[in-house]
């Protein structure tokens, strides 16, 4: 479980996130949704300790992230940021290998190589594994970063907009793989998504943020209503019953 207790981050006199209190259940997929600037990335990067909270406490799997050693934390959680992905003269396979660093400390063992192979297969990157990152399309690169995060083999996986740049086929594939990671590998996945239809279809729970606050947290059916979506996204949304569940329609 991930527990946030009265967590705040103040960027400036005008912009402050929180206090956020929430419990994100262990296992399954929790989708973090909300308008631009709502505070999704701020909350996710605080959970991943890439950004320090000003107040409050965050626990991940029973570890208080403020006091847990980095080496321990890196075996508990992995995180993909929304931006600042480094693009250097690295191959896909080398990048994915970085995900093993907390385990291997730089010397890859046979087990590390197995995890790298599995992550590469999981993201359908076998044919691209020897390509340099700067020789990939945006969507291919995005998949390589997700493979790196999965190779870290942590129980908690935090992903900020992993569907960025992905076409329909690869967006669906990515969500199915995250579903498999949750169902078959027992991972707890927290994922920031902009497409509420993807969130409703693939996630077990949806946590909606608005203006720095968590305003809704529940099963997809509870969030997928005209009233909730229209209020959260400040735009008129109609929810219709699709062939596989509720669908948000907005033009
Ligand atoms: N480093 C920073 N310095 C100052 N303000 C920041 C910084 N990072 C984010 N903010 C502000 O904090 C608020 C929340 O930003 P955040 O990136 O968490 O939103 P988000 O929900 O992830 O949005 P998006 O959907 O656009 O990614 C915004 O108003 C943003 O301008
Ligand atoms: Mg963001």
PDB file of C-alpha atoms and ligand atoms in Angstrom:
ATOM      1  CA  UNK A   1       0.000   0.000   0.000  1.00  0.00           C
ATOM      2  CA  UNK A   2       1.027   3.591  -0.579  1.00  0.00           C
ATOM      3  CA  UNK A   3      -0.083   5.992   2.129  1.00  0.00           C
ATOM      4  CA  UNK A   4       0.031   9.757   1.794  1.00  0.00           C
ATOM      5  CA  UNK A   5      -0.722  11.666   4.942  1.00  0.00           C
ATOM      6  CA  UNK A   6      -1.260  15.428   4.648  1.00  0.00           C
ATOM      7  CA  UNK A   7       1.473  15.774   2.009  1.00  0.00           C
ATOM      8  CA  UNK A   8       2.137  19.251   0.660  1.00  0.00           C
ATOM      9  CA  UNK A   9       4.477  20.853  -1.835  1.00  0.00           C
ATOM     10  CA  UNK A  10       4.636  24.618  -2.148  1.00  0.00           C
ATOM     11  CA  UNK A  11       6.259  25.872  -5.327  1.00  0.00           C
ATOM     12  CA  UNK A  12       5.473  29.545  -4.850  1.00  0.00           C
ATOM     13  CA  UNK A  13       3.038  31.899  -3.170  1.00  0.00           C
ATOM     14  CA  UNK A  14       0.526  31.125  -5.930  1.00  0.00           C
ATOM     15  CA  UNK A  15       1.127  27.414  -6.497  1.00  0.00           C
ATOM     16  CA  UNK A  16       0.799  24.895  -3.752  1.00  0.00           C
ATOM     17  CA  UNK A  17      -0.116  21.199  -3.989  1.00  0.00           C
ATOM     18  CA  UNK A  18      -2.023  19.457  -1.191  1.00  0.00           C
ATOM     19  CA  UNK A  19      -2.496  18.675   1.573  1.00  0.00           C
ATOM     20  CA  UNK A  20      -3.020  15.292  -0.039  1.00  0.00           C
ATOM     21  CA  UNK A  21      -4.080  12.307   2.016  1.00  0.00           C
ATOM     22  CA  UNK A  22      -4.789   9.048   0.221  1.00  0.00           C
ATOM     23  CA  UNK A  23      -4.336   5.328   0.482  1.00  0.00           C
ATOM     24  CA  UNK A  24      -3.433   3.550  -2.735  1.00  0.00           C
ATOM     25  CA  UNK A  25      -4.171  -0.129  -2.367  1.00  0.00           C
ATOM     26  CA  UNK A  26      -1.558  -2.801  -2.879  1.00  0.00           C
ATOM     27  CA  UNK A  27      -1.819  -4.707  -6.156  1.00  0.00           C
ATOM     28  CA  UNK A  28      -3.636  -3.798  -9.325  1.00  0.00           C
ATOM     29  CA  UNK A  29      -3.579  -0.563 -11.254  1.00  0.00           C
ATOM     30  CA  UNK A  30      -4.461   2.857  -9.903  1.00  0.00           C
ATOM     31  CA  UNK A  31      -4.875   5.567 -12.530  1.00  0.00           C
ATOM     32  CA  UNK A  32      -4.122   9.152 -11.586  1.00  0.00           C
ATOM     33  CA  UNK A  33      -6.175  11.539 -13.703  1.00  0.00           C
ATOM     34  CA  UNK A  34      -6.963  15.229 -13.762  1.00  0.00           C
ATOM     35  CA  UNK A  35      -6.444  18.402 -15.774  1.00  0.00           C
ATOM     36  CA  UNK A  36      -3.054  19.879 -16.676  1.00  0.00           C
ATOM     37  CA  UNK A  37      -1.459  21.426 -13.621  1.00  0.00           C
ATOM     38  CA  UNK A  38      -3.646  19.498 -11.153  1.00  0.00           C
ATOM     39  CA  UNK A  39      -0.592  18.137  -9.347  1.00  0.00           C
ATOM     40  CA  UNK A  40      -0.412  14.566 -10.659  1.00  0.00           C
ATOM     41  CA  UNK A  41       3.292  14.624 -11.501  1.00  0.00           C
ATOM     42  CA  UNK A  42       4.089  16.462  -8.285  1.00  0.00           C
ATOM     43  CA  UNK A  43       2.387  13.764  -6.226  1.00  0.00           C
ATOM     44  CA  UNK A  44       3.916  10.910  -8.233  1.00  0.00           C
ATOM     45  CA  UNK A  45       7.452  12.288  -8.032  1.00  0.00           C
ATOM     46  CA  UNK A  46       7.046  12.858  -4.294  1.00  0.00           C
ATOM     47  CA  UNK A  47       5.972   9.215  -3.870  1.00  0.00           C
ATOM     48  CA  UNK A  48       9.057   8.235  -5.878  1.00  0.00           C
ATOM     49  CA  UNK A  49      11.204  10.584  -3.752  1.00  0.00           C
ATOM     50  CA  UNK A  50      12.479  12.444  -6.789  1.00  0.00           C
ATOM     51  CA  UNK A  51      10.909  15.505  -5.211  1.00  0.00           C
ATOM     52  CA  UNK A  52      10.830  16.192  -1.493  1.00  0.00           C
ATOM     53  CA  UNK A  53       7.531  16.924   0.209  1.00  0.00           C
ATOM     54  CA  UNK A  54       7.391  20.064   2.357  1.00  0.00           C
ATOM     55  CA  UNK A  55       5.068  18.532   4.913  1.00  0.00           C
ATOM     56  CA  UNK A  56       3.396  15.209   5.603  1.00  0.00           C
ATOM     57  CA  UNK A  57       4.526  11.625   5.325  1.00  0.00           C
ATOM     58  CA  UNK A  58       4.571   9.083   2.524  1.00  0.00           C
ATOM     59  CA  UNK A  59       4.862   5.356   3.045  1.00  0.00           C
ATOM     60  CA  UNK A  60       5.392   2.828   0.270  1.00  0.00           C
ATOM     61  CA  UNK A  61       4.988  -0.810   1.223  1.00  0.00           C
ATOM     62  CA  UNK A  62       5.544   0.101   4.865  1.00  0.00           C
ATOM     63  CA  UNK A  63       8.705   2.125   4.157  1.00  0.00           C
ATOM     64  CA  UNK A  64       8.643   5.753   5.217  1.00  0.00           C
ATOM     65  CA  UNK A  65      10.277   7.205   2.120  1.00  0.00           C
ATOM     66  CA  UNK A  66      11.810  10.106   4.069  1.00  0.00           C
ATOM     67  CA  UNK A  67      14.000   7.754   6.078  1.00  0.00           C
ATOM     68  CA  UNK A  68      14.464   4.681   3.878  1.00  0.00           C
ATOM     69  CA  UNK A  69      17.926   4.195   2.399  1.00  0.00           C
ATOM     70  CA  UNK A  70      18.082   4.829  -1.337  1.00  0.00           C
ATOM     71  CA  UNK A  71      19.415   1.371  -1.992  1.00  0.00           C
ATOM     72  CA  UNK A  72      16.444  -0.207  -0.224  1.00  0.00           C
ATOM     73  CA  UNK A  73      13.920   2.139  -1.801  1.00  0.00           C
ATOM     74  CA  UNK A  74      15.240   1.315  -5.290  1.00  0.00           C
ATOM     75  CA  UNK A  75      14.285  -2.314  -4.740  1.00  0.00           C
ATOM     76  CA  UNK A  76      10.780  -1.310  -3.587  1.00  0.00           C
ATOM     77  CA  UNK A  77       9.723   1.272  -6.168  1.00  0.00           C
ATOM     78  CA  UNK A  78      10.622   2.378  -9.663  1.00  0.00           C
ATOM     79  CA  UNK A  79       9.419   5.496 -11.403  1.00  0.00           C
ATOM     80  CA  UNK A  80       9.183   6.823 -14.925  1.00  0.00           C
ATOM     81  CA  UNK A  81       9.058  10.605 -15.034  1.00  0.00           C
ATOM     82  CA  UNK A  82       6.944  12.545 -17.475  1.00  0.00           C
ATOM     83  CA  UNK A  83       9.930  14.373 -18.941  1.00  0.00           C
ATOM     84  CA  UNK A  84      13.685  14.779 -18.717  1.00  0.00           C
ATOM     85  CA  UNK A  85      14.302  11.395 -20.226  1.00  0.00           C
ATOM     86  CA  UNK A  86      17.931  11.373 -21.152  1.00  0.00           C
ATOM     87  CA  UNK A  87      18.734  10.612 -24.747  1.00  0.00           C
ATOM     88  CA  UNK A  88      22.341   9.700 -25.116  1.00  0.00           C
ATOM     89  CA  UNK A  89      24.383   7.327 -27.190  1.00  0.00           C
ATOM     90  CA  UNK A  90      22.931   4.303 -25.437  1.00  0.00           C
ATOM     91  CA  UNK A  91      21.282   1.301 -26.991  1.00  0.00           C
ATOM     92  CA  UNK A  92      17.847   0.163 -25.923  1.00  0.00           C
ATOM     93  CA  UNK A  93      19.374  -2.847 -24.233  1.00  0.00           C
ATOM     94  CA  UNK A  94      21.898  -0.732 -22.348  1.00  0.00           C
ATOM     95  CA  UNK A  95      19.127   1.587 -21.177  1.00  0.00           C
ATOM     96  CA  UNK A  96      17.009  -1.309 -19.975  1.00  0.00           C
ATOM     97  CA  UNK A  97      20.114  -2.638 -18.234  1.00  0.00           C
ATOM     98  CA  UNK A  98      20.224   0.561 -16.157  1.00  0.00           C
ATOM     99  CA  UNK A  99      17.042  -0.634 -14.545  1.00  0.00           C
ATOM    100  CA  UNK A 100      19.085  -3.461 -13.005  1.00  0.00           C
ATOM    101  CA  UNK A 101      21.559  -1.113 -11.349  1.00  0.00           C
ATOM    102  CA  UNK A 102      20.010  -1.293  -7.854  1.00  0.00           C
ATOM    103  CA  UNK A 103      20.411  -5.069  -8.012  1.00  0.00           C
ATOM    104  CA  UNK A 104      23.647  -5.468  -9.933  1.00  0.00           C
ATOM    105  CA  UNK A 105      25.563  -2.340  -8.864  1.00  0.00           C
ATOM    106  CA  UNK A 106      26.921  -2.230 -12.414  1.00  0.00           C
ATOM    107  CA  UNK A 107      27.979  -5.827 -12.977  1.00  0.00           C
ATOM    108  CA  UNK A 108      25.181  -7.616 -14.773  1.00  0.00           C
ATOM    109  CA  UNK A 109      24.651 -11.211 -13.726  1.00  0.00           C
ATOM    110  CA  UNK A 110      22.846 -13.933 -15.665  1.00  0.00           C
ATOM    111  CA  UNK A 111      19.756 -13.146 -13.616  1.00  0.00           C
ATOM    112  CA  UNK A 112      20.008  -9.467 -14.567  1.00  0.00           C
ATOM    113  CA  UNK A 113      20.231 -10.457 -18.230  1.00  0.00           C
ATOM    114  CA  UNK A 114      17.091 -12.565 -17.806  1.00  0.00           C
ATOM    115  CA  UNK A 115      15.216  -9.592 -16.372  1.00  0.00           C
ATOM    116  CA  UNK A 116      16.469  -7.405 -19.234  1.00  0.00           C
ATOM    117  CA  UNK A 117      15.309  -9.963 -21.814  1.00  0.00           C
ATOM    118  CA  UNK A 118      11.928 -10.252 -20.129  1.00  0.00           C
ATOM    119  CA  UNK A 119      11.392  -6.481 -20.033  1.00  0.00           C
ATOM    120  CA  UNK A 120      12.462  -6.143 -23.677  1.00  0.00           C
ATOM    121  CA  UNK A 121      10.028  -8.888 -24.709  1.00  0.00           C
ATOM    122  CA  UNK A 122       7.297  -7.427 -22.527  1.00  0.00           C
ATOM    123  CA  UNK A 123       7.491  -4.130 -24.416  1.00  0.00           C
ATOM    124  CA  UNK A 124       7.952  -5.735 -27.827  1.00  0.00           C
ATOM    125  CA  UNK A 125      11.435  -4.250 -28.268  1.00  0.00           C
ATOM    126  CA  UNK A 126      13.419  -7.323 -29.296  1.00  0.00           C
ATOM    127  CA  UNK A 127      13.977  -6.054 -32.837  1.00  0.00           C
ATOM    128  CA  UNK A 128      15.079  -2.649 -31.588  1.00  0.00           C
ATOM    129  CA  UNK A 129      17.294  -3.642 -28.688  1.00  0.00           C
ATOM    130  CA  UNK A 130      20.600  -2.817 -30.384  1.00  0.00           C
ATOM    131  CA  UNK A 131      19.444   0.528 -31.757  1.00  0.00           C
ATOM    132  CA  UNK A 132      20.605   3.745 -30.174  1.00  0.00           C
ATOM    133  CA  UNK A 133      17.946   5.789 -28.403  1.00  0.00           C
ATOM    134  CA  UNK A 134      18.456   8.703 -30.776  1.00  0.00           C
ATOM    135  CA  UNK A 135      17.635   6.376 -33.663  1.00  0.00           C
ATOM    136  CA  UNK A 136      14.143   5.615 -32.375  1.00  0.00           C
ATOM    137  CA  UNK A 137      10.776   7.269 -32.828  1.00  0.00           C
ATOM    138  CA  UNK A 138       9.249   9.011 -29.819  1.00  0.00           C
ATOM    139  CA  UNK A 139       6.895   6.125 -29.112  1.00  0.00           C
ATOM    140  CA  UNK A 140       9.609   3.490 -29.440  1.00  0.00           C
ATOM    141  CA  UNK A 141      11.788   5.449 -27.026  1.00  0.00           C
ATOM    142  CA  UNK A 142       8.879   5.745 -24.607  1.00  0.00           C
ATOM    143  CA  UNK A 143       8.526   1.951 -24.596  1.00  0.00           C
ATOM    144  CA  UNK A 144      12.254   1.563 -23.958  1.00  0.00           C
ATOM    145  CA  UNK A 145      11.991   3.751 -20.832  1.00  0.00           C
ATOM    146  CA  UNK A 146       9.053   1.739 -19.562  1.00  0.00           C
ATOM    147  CA  UNK A 147      11.071  -1.453 -20.157  1.00  0.00           C
ATOM    148  CA  UNK A 148      13.894   0.037 -18.067  1.00  0.00           C
ATOM    149  CA  UNK A 149      11.465   0.710 -15.224  1.00  0.00           C
ATOM    150  CA  UNK A 150       9.988  -2.802 -15.391  1.00  0.00           C
ATOM    151  CA  UNK A 151      13.474  -4.365 -15.458  1.00  0.00           C
ATOM    152  CA  UNK A 152      14.067  -2.827 -12.035  1.00  0.00           C
ATOM    153  CA  UNK A 153      11.655  -5.530 -10.843  1.00  0.00           C
ATOM    154  CA  UNK A 154      10.087  -3.585  -7.984  1.00  0.00           C
ATOM    155  CA  UNK A 155       6.728  -4.264  -6.399  1.00  0.00           C
ATOM    156  CA  UNK A 156       5.664  -0.640  -6.865  1.00  0.00           C
ATOM    157  CA  UNK A 157       5.810   0.822 -10.365  1.00  0.00           C
ATOM    158  CA  UNK A 158       5.039   4.511 -10.871  1.00  0.00           C
ATOM    159  CA  UNK A 159       4.574   5.766 -14.426  1.00  0.00           C
ATOM    160  CA  UNK A 160       3.879   9.336 -15.469  1.00  0.00           C
ATOM    161  CA  UNK A 161       2.011   9.369 -18.795  1.00  0.00           C
ATOM    162  CA  UNK A 162       3.543   6.228 -20.295  1.00  0.00           C
ATOM    163  CA  UNK A 163       1.111   6.494 -23.207  1.00  0.00           C
ATOM    164  CA  UNK A 164       2.738   9.723 -24.370  1.00  0.00           C
ATOM    165  CA  UNK A 165       3.590   9.469 -28.057  1.00  0.00           C
ATOM    166  CA  UNK A 166       2.097   6.017 -28.455  1.00  0.00           C
ATOM    167  CA  UNK A 167      -0.158   5.127 -31.350  1.00  0.00           C
ATOM    168  CA  UNK A 168      -3.427   3.251 -30.738  1.00  0.00           C
ATOM    169  CA  UNK A 169      -1.892  -0.180 -31.098  1.00  0.00           C
ATOM    170  CA  UNK A 170       0.997   0.535 -28.766  1.00  0.00           C
ATOM    171  CA  UNK A 171      -1.178   2.380 -26.258  1.00  0.00           C
ATOM    172  CA  UNK A 172      -3.414  -0.678 -26.010  1.00  0.00           C
ATOM    173  CA  UNK A 173      -0.380  -2.959 -25.841  1.00  0.00           C
ATOM    174  CA  UNK A 174       1.157  -0.853 -23.088  1.00  0.00           C
ATOM    175  CA  UNK A 175      -1.997  -0.957 -20.971  1.00  0.00           C
ATOM    176  CA  UNK A 176      -2.344  -4.714 -21.491  1.00  0.00           C
ATOM    177  CA  UNK A 177       1.246  -5.189 -20.416  1.00  0.00           C
ATOM    178  CA  UNK A 178       0.691  -3.083 -17.311  1.00  0.00           C
ATOM    179  CA  UNK A 179      -2.375  -5.212 -16.603  1.00  0.00           C
ATOM    180  CA  UNK A 180      -0.226  -8.334 -16.952  1.00  0.00           C
ATOM    181  CA  UNK A 181       2.439  -6.824 -14.704  1.00  0.00           C
ATOM    182  CA  UNK A 182      -0.251  -6.335 -12.064  1.00  0.00           C
ATOM    183  CA  UNK A 183      -2.066  -9.640 -12.553  1.00  0.00           C
ATOM    184  CA  UNK A 184       0.778 -12.034 -13.308  1.00  0.00           C
ATOM    185  CA  UNK A 185       3.745 -10.415 -11.589  1.00  0.00           C
ATOM    186  CA  UNK A 186       1.818  -8.976  -8.645  1.00  0.00           C
ATOM    187  CA  UNK A 187       3.026  -5.417  -9.238  1.00  0.00           C
ATOM    188  CA  UNK A 188       1.276  -2.391  -7.821  1.00  0.00           C
ATOM    189  CA  UNK A 189       1.051   0.050 -10.717  1.00  0.00           C
ATOM    190  CA  UNK A 190       0.287   3.749 -10.314  1.00  0.00           C
ATOM    191  CA  UNK A 191      -0.057   5.411 -13.660  1.00  0.00           C
ATOM    192  CA  UNK A 192      -0.852   8.963 -14.737  1.00  0.00           C
ATOM    193  CA  UNK A 193      -3.210   8.880 -17.717  1.00  0.00           C
ATOM    194  CA  UNK A 194      -4.983  11.591 -19.658  1.00  0.00           C
ATOM    195  CA  UNK A 195      -7.404   9.274 -21.388  1.00  0.00           C
ATOM    196  CA  UNK A 196     -10.138   8.486 -18.863  1.00  0.00           C
ATOM    197  CA  UNK A 197     -11.488   5.768 -21.135  1.00  0.00           C
ATOM    198  CA  UNK A 198      -8.186   3.922 -20.869  1.00  0.00           C
ATOM    199  CA  UNK A 199      -8.194   4.542 -17.138  1.00  0.00           C
ATOM    200  CA  UNK A 200     -11.736   3.192 -16.773  1.00  0.00           C
ATOM    201  CA  UNK A 201     -11.056   0.129 -18.877  1.00  0.00           C
ATOM    202  CA  UNK A 202      -7.682  -0.957 -17.515  1.00  0.00           C
ATOM    203  CA  UNK A 203      -7.421   0.431 -13.995  1.00  0.00           C
ATOM    204  CA  UNK A 204      -8.925  -0.990 -10.828  1.00  0.00           C
ATOM    205  CA  UNK A 205      -9.163   2.400  -9.168  1.00  0.00           C
ATOM    206  CA  UNK A 206      -9.108   5.967 -10.352  1.00  0.00           C
ATOM    207  CA  UNK A 207      -7.771   8.817  -8.311  1.00  0.00           C
ATOM    208  CA  UNK A 208      -8.750  12.220  -9.671  1.00  0.00           C
ATOM    209  CA  UNK A 209      -6.887  15.401  -8.829  1.00  0.00           C
ATOM    210  CA  UNK A 210      -7.909  18.990  -9.343  1.00  0.00           C
ATOM    211  CA  UNK A 211      -6.175  22.185  -8.217  1.00  0.00           C
ATOM    212  CA  UNK A 212      -3.639  20.344  -6.096  1.00  0.00           C
ATOM    213  CA  UNK A 213      -6.183  18.207  -4.272  1.00  0.00           C
ATOM    214  CA  UNK A 214      -7.473  14.658  -4.561  1.00  0.00           C
ATOM    215  CA  UNK A 215     -11.139  15.180  -5.342  1.00  0.00           C
ATOM    216  CA  UNK A 216     -12.266  11.649  -6.216  1.00  0.00           C
ATOM    217  CA  UNK A 217     -10.931   8.179  -5.505  1.00  0.00           C
ATOM    218  CA  UNK A 218     -12.880   5.072  -6.345  1.00  0.00           C
ATOM    219  CA  UNK A 219     -13.724   2.313  -8.764  1.00  0.00           C
ATOM    220  CA  UNK A 220     -13.989   3.340 -12.422  1.00  0.00           C
ATOM    221  CA  UNK A 221     -17.801   3.187 -12.297  1.00  0.00           C
ATOM    222  CA  UNK A 222     -17.840   5.754  -9.504  1.00  0.00           C
ATOM    223  CA  UNK A 223     -15.680   8.210 -11.446  1.00  0.00           C
ATOM    224  CA  UNK A 224     -17.210   7.627 -14.885  1.00  0.00           C
ATOM    225  CA  UNK A 225     -20.264   9.820 -14.487  1.00  0.00           C
ATOM    226  CA  UNK A 226     -21.226  12.991 -16.360  1.00  0.00           C
ATOM    227  CA  UNK A 227     -21.208  14.942 -13.121  1.00  0.00           C
ATOM    228  CA  UNK A 228     -17.793  13.858 -11.823  1.00  0.00           C
ATOM    229  CA  UNK A 229     -15.938  14.134 -15.141  1.00  0.00           C
ATOM    230  CA  UNK A 230     -17.536  17.444 -16.090  1.00  0.00           C
ATOM    231  CA  UNK A 231     -16.584  18.871 -12.693  1.00  0.00           C
ATOM    232  CA  UNK A 232     -13.047  17.479 -12.575  1.00  0.00           C
ATOM    233  CA  UNK A 233     -12.086  18.374 -16.141  1.00  0.00           C
ATOM    234  CA  UNK A 234     -13.947  21.703 -16.367  1.00  0.00           C
ATOM    235  CA  UNK A 235     -15.468  20.619 -19.624  1.00  0.00           C
ATOM    236  CA  UNK A 236     -18.731  19.045 -20.638  1.00  0.00           C
ATOM    237  CA  UNK A 237     -18.375  15.275 -20.645  1.00  0.00           C
ATOM    238  CA  UNK A 238     -21.069  12.726 -21.315  1.00  0.00           C
ATOM    239  CA  UNK A 239     -20.679   9.126 -20.231  1.00  0.00           C
ATOM    240  CA  UNK A 240     -22.294   6.523 -22.468  1.00  0.00           C
ATOM    241  CA  UNK A 241     -22.397   2.762 -22.125  1.00  0.00           C
ATOM    242  CA  UNK A 242     -19.938   1.276 -24.602  1.00  0.00           C
ATOM    243  CA  UNK A 243     -19.522  -2.352 -25.609  1.00  0.00           C
ATOM    244  CA  UNK A 244     -16.940  -2.939 -22.869  1.00  0.00           C
ATOM    245  CA  UNK A 245     -18.109  -0.520 -20.181  1.00  0.00           C
ATOM    246  CA  UNK A 246     -18.563   3.208 -19.670  1.00  0.00           C
ATOM    247  CA  UNK A 247     -17.104   5.614 -22.222  1.00  0.00           C
ATOM    248  CA  UNK A 248     -16.551   9.334 -21.786  1.00  0.00           C
ATOM    249  CA  UNK A 249     -17.555  11.361 -24.816  1.00  0.00           C
ATOM    250  CA  UNK A 250     -16.300  14.918 -25.236  1.00  0.00           C
ATOM    251  CA  UNK A 251     -15.886  17.011 -28.342  1.00  0.00           C
TER     252      UNK A 251
HETATM  253  N1  LIG B   1       9.360  23.038 -10.619  1.00  0.00           N
HETATM  254  C1  LIG B   1       8.245  23.779 -10.500  1.00  0.00           C
HETATM  255  N2  LIG B   1       8.303  25.068 -10.101  1.00  0.00           N
HETATM  256  C2  LIG B   1       7.198  25.811  -9.964  1.00  0.00           C
HETATM  257  N3  LIG B   1       5.957  25.361 -10.206  1.00  0.00           N
HETATM  258  C3  LIG B   1       5.831  24.092 -10.617  1.00  0.00           C
HETATM  259  C4  LIG B   1       6.960  23.227 -10.789  1.00  0.00           C
HETATM  260  N4  LIG B   1       6.516  22.021 -11.196  1.00  0.00           N
HETATM  261  C5  LIG B   1       5.187  22.112 -11.292  1.00  0.00           C
HETATM  262  N5  LIG B   1       4.765  23.359 -10.938  1.00  0.00           N
HETATM  263  C6  LIG B   1       3.379  23.819 -10.883  1.00  0.00           C
HETATM  264  O1  LIG B   1       2.670  22.970  -9.997  1.00  0.00           O
HETATM  265  C7  LIG B   1       1.376  22.688 -10.513  1.00  0.00           C
HETATM  266  C8  LIG B   1       1.208  21.179 -10.653  1.00  0.00           C
HETATM  267  O2  LIG B   1       2.091  20.699 -11.646  1.00  0.00           O
HETATM  268  P1  LIG B   1       2.181  19.170 -12.037  1.00  0.00           P
HETATM  269  O3  LIG B   1       3.311  19.025 -12.977  1.00  0.00           O
HETATM  270  O4  LIG B   1       2.205  18.359 -10.798  1.00  0.00           O
HETATM  271  O5  LIG B   1       0.781  18.953 -12.759  1.00  0.00           O
HETATM  272  P2  LIG B   1       0.217  17.719 -13.592  1.00  0.00           P
HETATM  273  O6  LIG B   1      -1.101  17.363 -12.997  1.00  0.00           O
HETATM  274  O7  LIG B   1       1.223  16.652 -13.686  1.00  0.00           O
HETATM  275  O8  LIG B   1      -0.042  18.388 -15.012  1.00  0.00           O
HETATM  276  P3  LIG B   1       0.136  17.800 -16.538  1.00  0.00           P
HETATM  277  O9  LIG B   1      -1.103  17.021 -16.838  1.00  0.00           O
HETATM  278  O10 LIG B   1       0.241  19.029 -17.363  1.00  0.00           O
HETATM  279  O11 LIG B   1       1.380  16.975 -16.576  1.00  0.00           O
HETATM  280  C9  LIG B   1       1.243  23.459 -11.819  1.00  0.00           C
HETATM  281  O12 LIG B   1       0.566  24.658 -11.559  1.00  0.00           O
HETATM  282  C10 LIG B   1       2.681  23.706 -12.221  1.00  0.00           C
HETATM  283  O13 LIG B   1       2.790  24.918 -12.949  1.00  0.00           O
HETATM  284 MG1  LIG B   2       2.303  15.851 -15.237  1.00  0.00          MG
END
